[in-house]
Tab-separated table of C-alpha atoms in Angstrom:
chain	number	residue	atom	x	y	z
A	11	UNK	CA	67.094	29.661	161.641
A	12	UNK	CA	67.564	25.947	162.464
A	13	UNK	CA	69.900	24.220	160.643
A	14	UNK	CA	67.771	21.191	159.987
A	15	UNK	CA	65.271	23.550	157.512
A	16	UNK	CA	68.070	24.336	155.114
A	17	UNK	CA	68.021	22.659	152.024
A	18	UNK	CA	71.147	20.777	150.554
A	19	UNK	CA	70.819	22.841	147.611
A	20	UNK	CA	71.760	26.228	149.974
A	21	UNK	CA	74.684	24.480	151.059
A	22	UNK	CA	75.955	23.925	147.786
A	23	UNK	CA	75.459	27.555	147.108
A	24	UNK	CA	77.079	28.328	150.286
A	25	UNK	CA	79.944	26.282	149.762
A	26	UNK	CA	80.489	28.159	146.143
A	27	UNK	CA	79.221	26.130	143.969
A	28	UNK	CA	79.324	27.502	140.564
A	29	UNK	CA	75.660	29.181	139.954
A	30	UNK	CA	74.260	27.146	137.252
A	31	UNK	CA	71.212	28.111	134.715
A	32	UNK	CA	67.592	27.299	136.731
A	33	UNK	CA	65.135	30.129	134.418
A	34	UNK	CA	65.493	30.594	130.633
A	35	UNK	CA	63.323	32.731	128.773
A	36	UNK	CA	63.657	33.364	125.081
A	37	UNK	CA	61.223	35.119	123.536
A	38	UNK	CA	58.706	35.482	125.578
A	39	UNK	CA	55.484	36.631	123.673
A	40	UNK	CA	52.109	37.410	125.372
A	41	UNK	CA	48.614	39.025	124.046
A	42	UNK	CA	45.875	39.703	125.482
A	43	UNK	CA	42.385	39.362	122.294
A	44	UNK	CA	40.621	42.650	122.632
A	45	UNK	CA	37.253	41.529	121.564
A	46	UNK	CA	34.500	43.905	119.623
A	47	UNK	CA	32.240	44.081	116.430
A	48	UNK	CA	28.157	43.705	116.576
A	49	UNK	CA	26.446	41.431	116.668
A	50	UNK	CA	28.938	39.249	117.252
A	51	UNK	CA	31.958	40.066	119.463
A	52	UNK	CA	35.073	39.333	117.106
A	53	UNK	CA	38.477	39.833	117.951
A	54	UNK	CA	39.947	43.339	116.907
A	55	UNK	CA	43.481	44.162	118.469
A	56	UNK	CA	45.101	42.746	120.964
A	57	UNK	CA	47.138	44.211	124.196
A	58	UNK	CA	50.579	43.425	123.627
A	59	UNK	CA	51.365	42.847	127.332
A	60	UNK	CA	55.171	40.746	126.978
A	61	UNK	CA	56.732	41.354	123.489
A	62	UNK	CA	59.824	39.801	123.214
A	63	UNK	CA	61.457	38.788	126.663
A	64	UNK	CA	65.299	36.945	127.000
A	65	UNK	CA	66.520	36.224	130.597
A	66	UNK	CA	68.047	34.413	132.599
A	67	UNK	CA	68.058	33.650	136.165
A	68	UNK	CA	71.067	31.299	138.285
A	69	UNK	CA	70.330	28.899	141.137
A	70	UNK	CA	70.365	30.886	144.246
A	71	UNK	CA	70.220	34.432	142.088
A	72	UNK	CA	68.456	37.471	143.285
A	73	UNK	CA	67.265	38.834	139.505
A	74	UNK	CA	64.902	42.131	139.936
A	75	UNK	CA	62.199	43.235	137.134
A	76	UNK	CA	61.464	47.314	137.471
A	77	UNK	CA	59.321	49.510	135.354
A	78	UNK	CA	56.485	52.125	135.434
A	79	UNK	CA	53.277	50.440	135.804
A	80	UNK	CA	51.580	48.816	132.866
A	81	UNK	CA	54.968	47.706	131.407
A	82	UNK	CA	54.512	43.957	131.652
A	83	UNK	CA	56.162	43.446	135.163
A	84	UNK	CA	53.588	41.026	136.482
A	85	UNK	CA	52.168	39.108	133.571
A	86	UNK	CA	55.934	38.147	133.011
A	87	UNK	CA	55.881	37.055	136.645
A	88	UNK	CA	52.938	35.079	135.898
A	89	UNK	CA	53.919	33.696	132.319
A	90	UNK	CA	56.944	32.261	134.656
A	91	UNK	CA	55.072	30.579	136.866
A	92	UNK	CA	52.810	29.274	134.346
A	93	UNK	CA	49.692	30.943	135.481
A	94	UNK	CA	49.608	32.269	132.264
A	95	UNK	CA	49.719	30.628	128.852
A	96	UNK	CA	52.320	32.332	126.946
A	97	UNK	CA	51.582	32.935	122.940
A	98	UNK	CA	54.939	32.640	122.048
A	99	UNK	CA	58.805	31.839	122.798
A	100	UNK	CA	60.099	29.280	125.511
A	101	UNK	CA	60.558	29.208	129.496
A	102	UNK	CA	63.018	26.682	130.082
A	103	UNK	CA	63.272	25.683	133.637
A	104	UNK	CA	66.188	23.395	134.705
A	105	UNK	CA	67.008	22.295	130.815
A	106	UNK	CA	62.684	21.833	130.385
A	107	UNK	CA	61.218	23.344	128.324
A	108	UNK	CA	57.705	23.999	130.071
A	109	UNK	CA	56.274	26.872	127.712
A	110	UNK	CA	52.997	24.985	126.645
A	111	UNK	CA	53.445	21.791	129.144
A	112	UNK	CA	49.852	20.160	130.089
A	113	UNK	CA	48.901	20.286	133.835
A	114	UNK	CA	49.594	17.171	134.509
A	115	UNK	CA	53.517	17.319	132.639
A	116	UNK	CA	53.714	20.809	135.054
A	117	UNK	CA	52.832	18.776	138.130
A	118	UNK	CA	56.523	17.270	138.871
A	119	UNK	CA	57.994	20.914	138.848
A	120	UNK	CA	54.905	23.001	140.522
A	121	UNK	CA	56.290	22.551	144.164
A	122	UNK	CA	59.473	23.955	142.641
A	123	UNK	CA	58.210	27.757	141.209
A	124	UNK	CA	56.046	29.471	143.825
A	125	UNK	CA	54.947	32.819	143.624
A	126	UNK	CA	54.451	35.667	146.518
A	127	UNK	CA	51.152	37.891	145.733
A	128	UNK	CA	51.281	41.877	145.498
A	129	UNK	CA	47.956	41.909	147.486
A	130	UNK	CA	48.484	40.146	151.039
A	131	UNK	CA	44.563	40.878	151.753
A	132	UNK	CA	42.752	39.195	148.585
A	133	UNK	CA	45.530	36.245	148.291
A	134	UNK	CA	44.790	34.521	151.474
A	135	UNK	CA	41.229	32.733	151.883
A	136	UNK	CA	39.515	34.214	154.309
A	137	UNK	CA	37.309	31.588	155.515
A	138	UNK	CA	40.721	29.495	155.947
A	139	UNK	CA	43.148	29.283	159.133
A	140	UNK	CA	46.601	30.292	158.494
A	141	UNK	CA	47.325	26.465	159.565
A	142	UNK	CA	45.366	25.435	156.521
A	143	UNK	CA	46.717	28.120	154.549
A	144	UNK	CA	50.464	27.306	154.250
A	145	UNK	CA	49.569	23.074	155.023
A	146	UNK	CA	47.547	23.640	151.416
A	147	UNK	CA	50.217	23.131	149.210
A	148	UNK	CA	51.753	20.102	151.338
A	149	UNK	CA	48.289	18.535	150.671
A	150	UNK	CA	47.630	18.933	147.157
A	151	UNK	CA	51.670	17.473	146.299
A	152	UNK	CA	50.901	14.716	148.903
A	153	UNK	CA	53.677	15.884	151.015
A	154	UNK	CA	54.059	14.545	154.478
A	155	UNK	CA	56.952	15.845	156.331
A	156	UNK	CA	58.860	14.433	158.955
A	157	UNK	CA	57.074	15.171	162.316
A	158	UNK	CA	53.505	15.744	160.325
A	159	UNK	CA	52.103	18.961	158.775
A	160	UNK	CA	51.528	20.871	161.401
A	161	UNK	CA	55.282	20.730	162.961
A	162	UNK	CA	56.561	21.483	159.706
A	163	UNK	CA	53.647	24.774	159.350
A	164	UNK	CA	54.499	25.527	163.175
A	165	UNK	CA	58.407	25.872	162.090
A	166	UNK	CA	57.531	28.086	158.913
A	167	UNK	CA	55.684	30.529	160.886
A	168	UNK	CA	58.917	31.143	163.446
A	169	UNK	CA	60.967	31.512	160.284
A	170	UNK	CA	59.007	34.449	159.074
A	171	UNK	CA	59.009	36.204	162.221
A	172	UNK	CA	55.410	35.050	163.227
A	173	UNK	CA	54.198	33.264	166.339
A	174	UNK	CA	53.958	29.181	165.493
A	175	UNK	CA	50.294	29.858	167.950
A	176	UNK	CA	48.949	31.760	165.528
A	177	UNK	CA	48.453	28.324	163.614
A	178	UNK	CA	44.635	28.762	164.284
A	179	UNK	CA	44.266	31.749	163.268
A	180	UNK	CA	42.228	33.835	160.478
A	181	UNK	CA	43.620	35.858	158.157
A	182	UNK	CA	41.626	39.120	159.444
A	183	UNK	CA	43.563	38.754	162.696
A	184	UNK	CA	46.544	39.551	161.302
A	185	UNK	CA	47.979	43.195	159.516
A	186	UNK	CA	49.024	43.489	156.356
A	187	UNK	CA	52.876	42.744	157.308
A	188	UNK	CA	51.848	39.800	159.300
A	189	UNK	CA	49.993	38.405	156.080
A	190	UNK	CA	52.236	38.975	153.825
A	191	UNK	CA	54.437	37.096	156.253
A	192	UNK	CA	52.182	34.311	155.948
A	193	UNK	CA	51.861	34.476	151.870
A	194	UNK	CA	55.804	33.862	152.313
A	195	UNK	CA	55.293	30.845	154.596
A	196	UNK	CA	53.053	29.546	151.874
A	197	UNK	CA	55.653	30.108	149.240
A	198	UNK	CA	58.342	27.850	151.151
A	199	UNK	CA	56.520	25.223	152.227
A	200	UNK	CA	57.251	23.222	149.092
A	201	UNK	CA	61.105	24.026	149.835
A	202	UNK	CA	61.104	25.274	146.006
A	203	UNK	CA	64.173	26.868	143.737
A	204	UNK	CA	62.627	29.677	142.910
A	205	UNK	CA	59.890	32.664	143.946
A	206	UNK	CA	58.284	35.022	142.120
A	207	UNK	CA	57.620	37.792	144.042
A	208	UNK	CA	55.601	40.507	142.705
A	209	UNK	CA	55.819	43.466	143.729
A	210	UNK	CA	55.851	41.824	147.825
A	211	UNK	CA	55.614	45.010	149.918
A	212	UNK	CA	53.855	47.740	147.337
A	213	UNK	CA	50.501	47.314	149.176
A	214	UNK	CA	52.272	47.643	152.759
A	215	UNK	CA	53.084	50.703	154.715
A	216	UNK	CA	56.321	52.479	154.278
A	217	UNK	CA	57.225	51.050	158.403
A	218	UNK	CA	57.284	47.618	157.589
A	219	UNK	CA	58.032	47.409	154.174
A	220	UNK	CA	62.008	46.984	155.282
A	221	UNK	CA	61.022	44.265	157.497
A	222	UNK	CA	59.164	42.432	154.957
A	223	UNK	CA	62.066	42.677	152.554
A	224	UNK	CA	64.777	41.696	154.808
A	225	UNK	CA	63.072	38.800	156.042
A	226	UNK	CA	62.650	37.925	152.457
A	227	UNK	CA	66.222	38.695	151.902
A	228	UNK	CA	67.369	36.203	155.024
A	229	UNK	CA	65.651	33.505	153.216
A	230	UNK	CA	67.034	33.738	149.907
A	231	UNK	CA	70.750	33.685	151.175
A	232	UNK	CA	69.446	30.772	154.007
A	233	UNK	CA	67.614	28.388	151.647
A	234	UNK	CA	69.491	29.318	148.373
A	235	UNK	CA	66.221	30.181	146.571
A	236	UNK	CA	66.417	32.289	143.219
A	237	UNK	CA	64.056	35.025	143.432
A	238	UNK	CA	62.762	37.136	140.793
A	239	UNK	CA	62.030	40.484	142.094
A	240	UNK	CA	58.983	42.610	140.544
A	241	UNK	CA	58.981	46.052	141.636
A	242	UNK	CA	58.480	49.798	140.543
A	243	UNK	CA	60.217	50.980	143.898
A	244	UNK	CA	64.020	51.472	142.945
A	245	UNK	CA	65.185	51.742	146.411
A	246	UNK	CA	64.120	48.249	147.172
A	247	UNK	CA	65.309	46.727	144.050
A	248	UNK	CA	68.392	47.991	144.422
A	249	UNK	CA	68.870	47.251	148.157
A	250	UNK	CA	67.541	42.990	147.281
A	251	UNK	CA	68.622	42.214	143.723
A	252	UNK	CA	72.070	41.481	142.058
A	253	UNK	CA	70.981	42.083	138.612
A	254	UNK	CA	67.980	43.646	137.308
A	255	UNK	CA	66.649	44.483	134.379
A	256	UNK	CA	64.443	47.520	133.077
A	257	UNK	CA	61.202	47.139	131.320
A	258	UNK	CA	59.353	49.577	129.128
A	259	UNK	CA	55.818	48.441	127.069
A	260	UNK	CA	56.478	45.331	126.920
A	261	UNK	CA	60.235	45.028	126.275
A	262	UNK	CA	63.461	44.886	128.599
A	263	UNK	CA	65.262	47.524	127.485
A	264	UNK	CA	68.267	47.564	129.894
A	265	UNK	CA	69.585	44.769	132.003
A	266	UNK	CA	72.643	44.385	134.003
A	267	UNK	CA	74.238	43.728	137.638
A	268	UNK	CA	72.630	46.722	140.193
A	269	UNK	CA	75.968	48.581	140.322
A	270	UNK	CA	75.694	49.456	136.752
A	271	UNK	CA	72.245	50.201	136.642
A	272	UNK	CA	71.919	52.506	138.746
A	273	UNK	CA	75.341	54.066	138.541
A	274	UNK	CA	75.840	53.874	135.093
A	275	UNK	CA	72.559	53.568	133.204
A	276	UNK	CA	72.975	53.938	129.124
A	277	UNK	CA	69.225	53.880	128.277
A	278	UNK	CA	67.705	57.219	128.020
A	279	UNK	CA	64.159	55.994	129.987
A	280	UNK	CA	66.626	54.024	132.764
A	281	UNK	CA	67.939	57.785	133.241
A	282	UNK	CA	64.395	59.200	133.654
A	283	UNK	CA	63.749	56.178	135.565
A	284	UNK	CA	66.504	56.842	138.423
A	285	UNK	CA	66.112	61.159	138.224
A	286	UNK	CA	62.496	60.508	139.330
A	287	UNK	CA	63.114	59.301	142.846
A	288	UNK	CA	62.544	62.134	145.290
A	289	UNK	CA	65.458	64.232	146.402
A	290	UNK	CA	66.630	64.532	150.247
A	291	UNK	CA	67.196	68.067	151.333
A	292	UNK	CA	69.517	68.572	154.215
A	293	UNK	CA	69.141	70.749	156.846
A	294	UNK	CA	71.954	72.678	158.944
A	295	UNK	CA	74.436	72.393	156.995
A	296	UNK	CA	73.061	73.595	153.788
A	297	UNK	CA	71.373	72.376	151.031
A	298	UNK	CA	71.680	69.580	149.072
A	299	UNK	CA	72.831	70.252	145.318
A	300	UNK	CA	70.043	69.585	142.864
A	301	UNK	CA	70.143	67.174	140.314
A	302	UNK	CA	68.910	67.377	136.933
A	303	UNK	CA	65.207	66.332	136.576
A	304	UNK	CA	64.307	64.298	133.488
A	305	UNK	CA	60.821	64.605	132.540
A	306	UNK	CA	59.393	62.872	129.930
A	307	UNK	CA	56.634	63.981	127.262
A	308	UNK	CA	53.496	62.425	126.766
A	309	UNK	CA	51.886	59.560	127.910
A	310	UNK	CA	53.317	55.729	127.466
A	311	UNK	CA	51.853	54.631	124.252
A	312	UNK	CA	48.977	51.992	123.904
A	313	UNK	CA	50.166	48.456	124.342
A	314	UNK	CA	47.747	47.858	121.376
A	315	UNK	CA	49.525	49.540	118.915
A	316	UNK	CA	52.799	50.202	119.874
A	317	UNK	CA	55.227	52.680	117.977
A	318	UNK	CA	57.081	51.113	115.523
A	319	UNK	CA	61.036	50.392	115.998
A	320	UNK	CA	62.073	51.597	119.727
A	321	UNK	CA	59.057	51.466	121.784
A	322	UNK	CA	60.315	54.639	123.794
A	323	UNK	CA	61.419	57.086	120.657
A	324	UNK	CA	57.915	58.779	121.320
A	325	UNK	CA	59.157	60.157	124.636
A	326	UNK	CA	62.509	60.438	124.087
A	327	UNK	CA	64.932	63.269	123.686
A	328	UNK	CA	67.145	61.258	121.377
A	329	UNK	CA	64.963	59.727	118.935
A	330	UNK	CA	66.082	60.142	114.992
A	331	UNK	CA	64.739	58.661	112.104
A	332	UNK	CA	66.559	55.556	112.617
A	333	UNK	CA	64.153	54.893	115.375
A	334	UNK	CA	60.937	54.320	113.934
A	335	UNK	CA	62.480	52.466	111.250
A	336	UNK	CA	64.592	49.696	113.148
A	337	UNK	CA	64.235	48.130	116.459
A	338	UNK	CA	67.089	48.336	118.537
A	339	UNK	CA	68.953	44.630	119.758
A	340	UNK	CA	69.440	44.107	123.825
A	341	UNK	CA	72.997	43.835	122.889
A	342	UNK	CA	76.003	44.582	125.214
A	343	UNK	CA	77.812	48.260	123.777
A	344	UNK	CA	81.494	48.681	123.319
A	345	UNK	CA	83.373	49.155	126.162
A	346	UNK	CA	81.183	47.414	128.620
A	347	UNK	CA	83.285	44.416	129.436
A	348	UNK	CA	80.849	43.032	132.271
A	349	UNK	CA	76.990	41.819	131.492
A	350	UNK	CA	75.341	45.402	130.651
A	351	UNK	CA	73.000	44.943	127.640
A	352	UNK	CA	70.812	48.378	126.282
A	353	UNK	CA	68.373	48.231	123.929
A	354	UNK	CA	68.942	51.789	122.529
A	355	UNK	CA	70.962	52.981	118.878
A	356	UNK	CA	71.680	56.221	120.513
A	357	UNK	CA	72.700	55.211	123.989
A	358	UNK	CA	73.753	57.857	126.971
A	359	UNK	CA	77.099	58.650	128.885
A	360	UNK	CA	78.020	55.984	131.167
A	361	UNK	CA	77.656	58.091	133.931
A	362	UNK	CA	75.356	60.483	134.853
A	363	UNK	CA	77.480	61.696	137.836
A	364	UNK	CA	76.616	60.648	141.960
A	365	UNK	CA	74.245	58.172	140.498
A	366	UNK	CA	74.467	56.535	143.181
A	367	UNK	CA	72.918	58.716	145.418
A	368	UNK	CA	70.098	59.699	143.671
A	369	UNK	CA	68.613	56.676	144.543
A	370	UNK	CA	67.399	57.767	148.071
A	371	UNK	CA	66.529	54.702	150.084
A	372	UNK	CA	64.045	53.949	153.724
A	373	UNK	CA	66.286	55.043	156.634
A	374	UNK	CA	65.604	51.005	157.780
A	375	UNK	CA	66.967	49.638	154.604
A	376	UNK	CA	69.947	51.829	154.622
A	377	UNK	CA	70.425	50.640	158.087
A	378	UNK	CA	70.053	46.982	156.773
A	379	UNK	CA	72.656	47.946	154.588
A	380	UNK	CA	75.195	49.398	157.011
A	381	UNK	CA	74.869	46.825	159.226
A	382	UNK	CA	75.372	44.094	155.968
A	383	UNK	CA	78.597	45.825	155.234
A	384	UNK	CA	80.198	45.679	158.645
């Protein structure tokens, strides 16, 4: 990568700068009117989609979101970005509070929160060029770079891994790596602090999906971008964030660095979480030992009306009386001296023993990884 494209702001970072505060979010409240009634369609319910979110996310920070789907992963992505109107509680972005800011107080700080869509196929315009594509966003801020547009798109392209002659292309030219390639081009063409990518490679095959996340990786160290990770794929959470945080209906129940996560999880549904990935089995030399299997009961409740107390006490093999009555704090447990927080009055072990590797991960991103650590 040329040395000219990275920002002063990586350099800081790079030069170890003290990570400061960019994302605050205090509690973070959004739901969704379910409308019914006749004659007249009056509102009835509503789909409690985010119910109470605190988090925070550093300059230059790698933060990852993970849940089963339906949890609230992606409207939180959006509610950051401010695609979404939250209904309650604050997003604070660089000491701002920008929870119900008009379009026009937003405009200063748009180029600065860009978001990377799950589906590379229906998020770029079809009947556009990829030149027109990424220059987009330089034209609506009234951005001209040094050199013009078209330089600056031409240099994007080679820094995702794409040919800077595909600039007059269409979007059906290209695979799905190469456009989510492009959808990441997009993103940093307004040089901004922080992406929200959700869920980035879910819709890609398994062959590319390391190459999509590394180059995504590069960039974040490069450019000293803060990223907030959504994903359901533990693997590559684990292998791109440095803290993550567990949702469940709604609510993070679990949040800490990635070490402790997934080697020492104290939330009963992080623990079912982490014993669903698949197993390897090794051949010649025997098999491998198996691991316990947690499988949980029931289905995950309606975001409509939610159990009362601890969302998860319906599936879990813990749950007492004290459950439906009180809802449990995110609070860090005795004895955890680092950032874990759990949301659970009956927490588990620390350990659940070679945690570490249950989580089985793409022969390319354990490569990735080898290669990181020499």
């Amino acid at each position: 990568m040329k040395e000219d494209l990275v920002l002063p702001a990586a350099r800081e970072t790079a030069a170890g700068a003290p990570a400061e505060p960019l994302l605050e979010v205090s509690g973070l409240v959004k739901h969704f009117p379910v409308k019914g009634g006749f004659p007249v369609k009056r509102t009835v319910g509503a789909v409690q989609a985010v119910d109470g979110l605190d988090l925070t996310v550093h300059a230059g920070e790698s933060f990852g979101l993970v849940g089963e789907s339906g949890c609230g992963k992606s409207t939180t992505g959006r509610l950051i970005t401010r695609l979404l109107e939250p209904t309650g509680g604050t997003i604070t972005y660089r000491g701002r509070d920008i929870s119900h800011a008009t379009r026009r107080q937003l405009a200063p700080i748009r180029s600065e929160i860009q978001m990377i869509f799950q589906d590379p196929y229906s998020s770029l315009n079809p009947r556009q060029t990829v030149g027109k594509i990424i220059s987009g966003p330089m034209e609506i801020n009234g951005i001209d770079p040094e050199g013009g547009r078209e330089k600056r798109v031409r240099e994007l392209l080679e820094i995702v891994g794409l040919n800077p002659e595909h600039y007059n292309r269409f979007p059906h030219e290209f695979s799905g790596g190469q456009r989510q390639r492009i959808g990441v081009a997009r993103a940093l063409a307004l040089e901004p602090k922080l992406i929200v990518a959700d869920e980035p490679v879910s819709a890609l095959d398994v062959s590319i999906q390391a190459q999509v996340v590394n180059l995504l990786q590069k960039v974040q160290k490069e450019l000293g971008i803060a990223f907030v990770f959504i994903a359901h794929d533990l693997a590559i959470v684990r292998h791109f964030s440095q803290r993550v945080a567990v949702m469940y209906l709604g609510k993070i129940i679990e949040m800490g660095d990635r070490d402790s996560i997934y080697t020492r999880p104290r939330h009963p549904y992080t623990h079912a979480l982490l014993s669903a990935v698949p197993e390897v089995t090794l051949t010649g030399e025997g098999e491998a030992p198996r691991r316990e299997r947690i499988r949980l009961a029931g289905d995950v409740p309606s975001p409509i009306s939610p159990p009362s107390g601890c969302r998860f006490r319906t599936r879990c093999w813990k749950a007492q009386d004290r459950c439906a009555t009180e809802e449990p704090p995110l609070v860090r447990l005795s004895g955890n001296r680092d950032g874990h927080l759990t949301a659970c009055h009956f927490p588990e072990d620390p350990s659940t023993g070679a945690r570490a590797e249950d989580i089985v991960l793409d022969p390319a991103l354990t490569a990735l990884e080898e290669e990181q650590g020499e």
